Amino acid sequence: MITESEDISEIRRAVQALCAEFPGAYWREKDSERAYPAEFVDALTKAGFLAALIPEAYGGSGLKLNAAAVIMEEIQAAGCNGASAHAQMYIMNTLLKYGSEEQKQEYLPRIATGELRLQAFGVSEPTSGTDTLSLRTVAVRDGDEYIINGQKIWTSRAEYSDLMMLLARTTPREEVASKTEGLSIFLVDMRKVVGNGMTIKPIRTMMNHSTTEVFFDDMRIPASALVGEEGKGFRYILSGMNAERILIAAECIGDAKWFIKKASDYASERNVFGRAIGQNQGVQFPIARCYAQMCAAELMVHHAAQVFDAGGNPGAEANMAKLLASEASWAAADMCVQTHGGFGFAEEYDVERKFREARLYTVAPISTNLILSYLAEHVLGLPRSY
Ligand SMILES: Cc1cc2nc3c(=O)[nH]c(=O)nc-3n(C[C@H](O)[C@H](O)[C@H](O)COP(=O)(O)OP(=O)(O)OC[C@H]3O[C@@H](n4cnc5c(N)ncnc54)[C@H](O)[C@@H]3O)c2cc1C
C-alpha cells in the first residue's frame, strides 16, 4: 500500500533473511526458559541493524527513523521478538540529540560494533506509575560524582545491558518553578555499579521480556554521566518518547501482519465440514477487518515517522500511531486465536506466544488511556483531567 524506496525494500529483505535463521522453535525454547535471545540480538548487531540510527561518523549507518521502524516491523512480522533489542533504537535518540561529543565518542562506536549494549531505560517507578514527574529516585551532586538513591521498576533488559539511560530527580519538586524541571538524564555505565550500589532483580512476566526491578543504594556515578543540562531531563526524554512510540507502533504493525498471514494460511488449509474454514464468511470477515485496521494504522505510523524525520514534533502523530497500531495488533492477535480454534492454544503454532507478547503494547510504553487523555487535552483542547 505504501510506496517505498528501493533502499527501504532492501532493508526489509535483509531483515527477513536474518530472521529466517531464527524460526518459531528458537523462540519457543527461549520463551519456555524465559531466556534472553542473545544469539538473535548478536546477529542483529553484527548485521548492523541495531546501529541503524547511529551516524556514520560513529560507526553506524546513519539511517532515519523510518528505516529503523521498518527493521522493527520486519522482525515482528517474521514471528521474532524485537522486545529483546528495541530499546537500543529508541534510547539512542536522547544520546544523539543531547549527549556531549565526549559521550558520543566514548560510547557510540562501541555500541555500533556490539562491544556495548545500550538496552536499559530506567524511567518507571513502583509508586509513581504513569505520573513520571512524581518519580522519587534522586541524584545528588557530590564533587565530581552524583550519588543515586531510589528504585525503578520494569527496567527491561537491565541484566543484558552495559548501559542504562536513567531518569532521576536532581532538584526537589517543591523547589522548581515548573514540575517538568529538576529531572535529569544520566547515561550509567552499569558494568561499574552492578553489585556496587545497583541491584537488579528479575520480574517474571506472562511473556519472555527480561524485565526487572533496579535498586539504587548510594550508587556513585561520575558527573560526566549527566546527559545535557542538569534539570532538563524530562524535556529530553519526551523527544525520545516520540521515537519510542513510533518504533513500538511499527512493531505492532509487524505483529498484526504476522497474525493476519498466519490466520489466512490456516483458514485456507484447515478443512471442517468438508471445506476450508476460510470459505465461511464468518471466518473470512474478521481476517479482512483486521487487515483494514492494520493498513489504516500503518499509514499513521508511516506519517508519524515522516514528521519525525523531517525534524517536526510528532507528539500527536506518534501517540496516534501507537494507539492505532497497538489496537490493530491486539485485534489481529485475538482474531488469530479464534481462527485457529483449539490449535490457537497449542505452543507449537506460536500463536499463543505471539498473543501473549502482543498484549503488552496497549499498556506499555504508554497505556491507551494516557494517549487518549493526551489527545483530548493537547489536540482537542478539552479540560485537563489529571
Ligand atoms: C513488560 C513491561 C516492560 C516495561 N519496560 C519498561 C522499561 O524498559 N522502562 C521503563 O521505564 N518502563 C517500562 N515499563 C513500564 C510501562 O511503561 C508502564 O507499565 C506503563 O507506562 C503503565 O504504567 P503503570 O504500569 O505504572 O500503570 P499505572 O500508571 O499504575 O496505571 C494503571 C492503569 O490505570 C490507568 N490510568 C492511570 N492514570 C490514569 C488517568 N489519569 N486517566 C485514565 N487512566 C489512568 C492506566 O491507563 C493503566 O491502564 C514496562 C512495563 C511492562 C509491563
Short mmCIF file of C-alpha atoms in Angstrom, two decimals, residues 1 26 47 84 99 125 139 182 192-193 205 208 210 215 220 235-236 259 268 295 320 326 338 341 351 370 381:
data_model
loop_
_atom_site.label_atom_id
_atom_site.label_comp_id
_atom_site.label_asym_id
_atom_site.label_seq_id
_atom_site.Cartn_x
_atom_site.Cartn_y
_atom_site.Cartn_z
CA MET A 1 0.00 0.00 0.00
CA TYR A 26 14.10 -20.94 18.66
CA ALA A 47 24.40 -7.18 10.58
CA SER A 84 14.87 -8.10 23.18
CA GLY A 99 24.75 13.81 24.54
CA GLU A 125 8.92 3.58 39.33
CA ALA A 139 20.64 12.11 42.20
CA GLY A 182 14.53 19.35 38.03
CA LYS A 192 30.86 -0.35 37.15
CA VAL A 193 27.89 -0.23 39.51
CA THR A 205 6.00 -11.94 33.40
CA ASN A 208 9.60 -13.55 27.79
CA SER A 210 13.65 -9.93 30.62
CA PHE A 215 17.53 -0.65 43.26
CA ARG A 220 28.05 6.68 42.77
CA ARG A 235 12.23 17.52 28.08
CA TYR A 236 14.98 15.33 26.62
CA PHE A 259 -1.27 -12.72 12.83
CA SER A 268 -7.19 -21.74 3.71
CA CYS A 295 -3.46 -0.85 6.95
CA MET A 320 -1.99 8.14 17.50
CA SER A 326 -1.36 -1.47 19.30
CA GLN A 338 -10.24 -17.54 17.13
CA GLY A 341 -9.80 -22.72 17.28
CA VAL A 351 0.03 -18.10 18.07
CA LEU A 370 -2.95 8.18 28.71
CA GLY A 381 -8.35 21.45 23.88
#
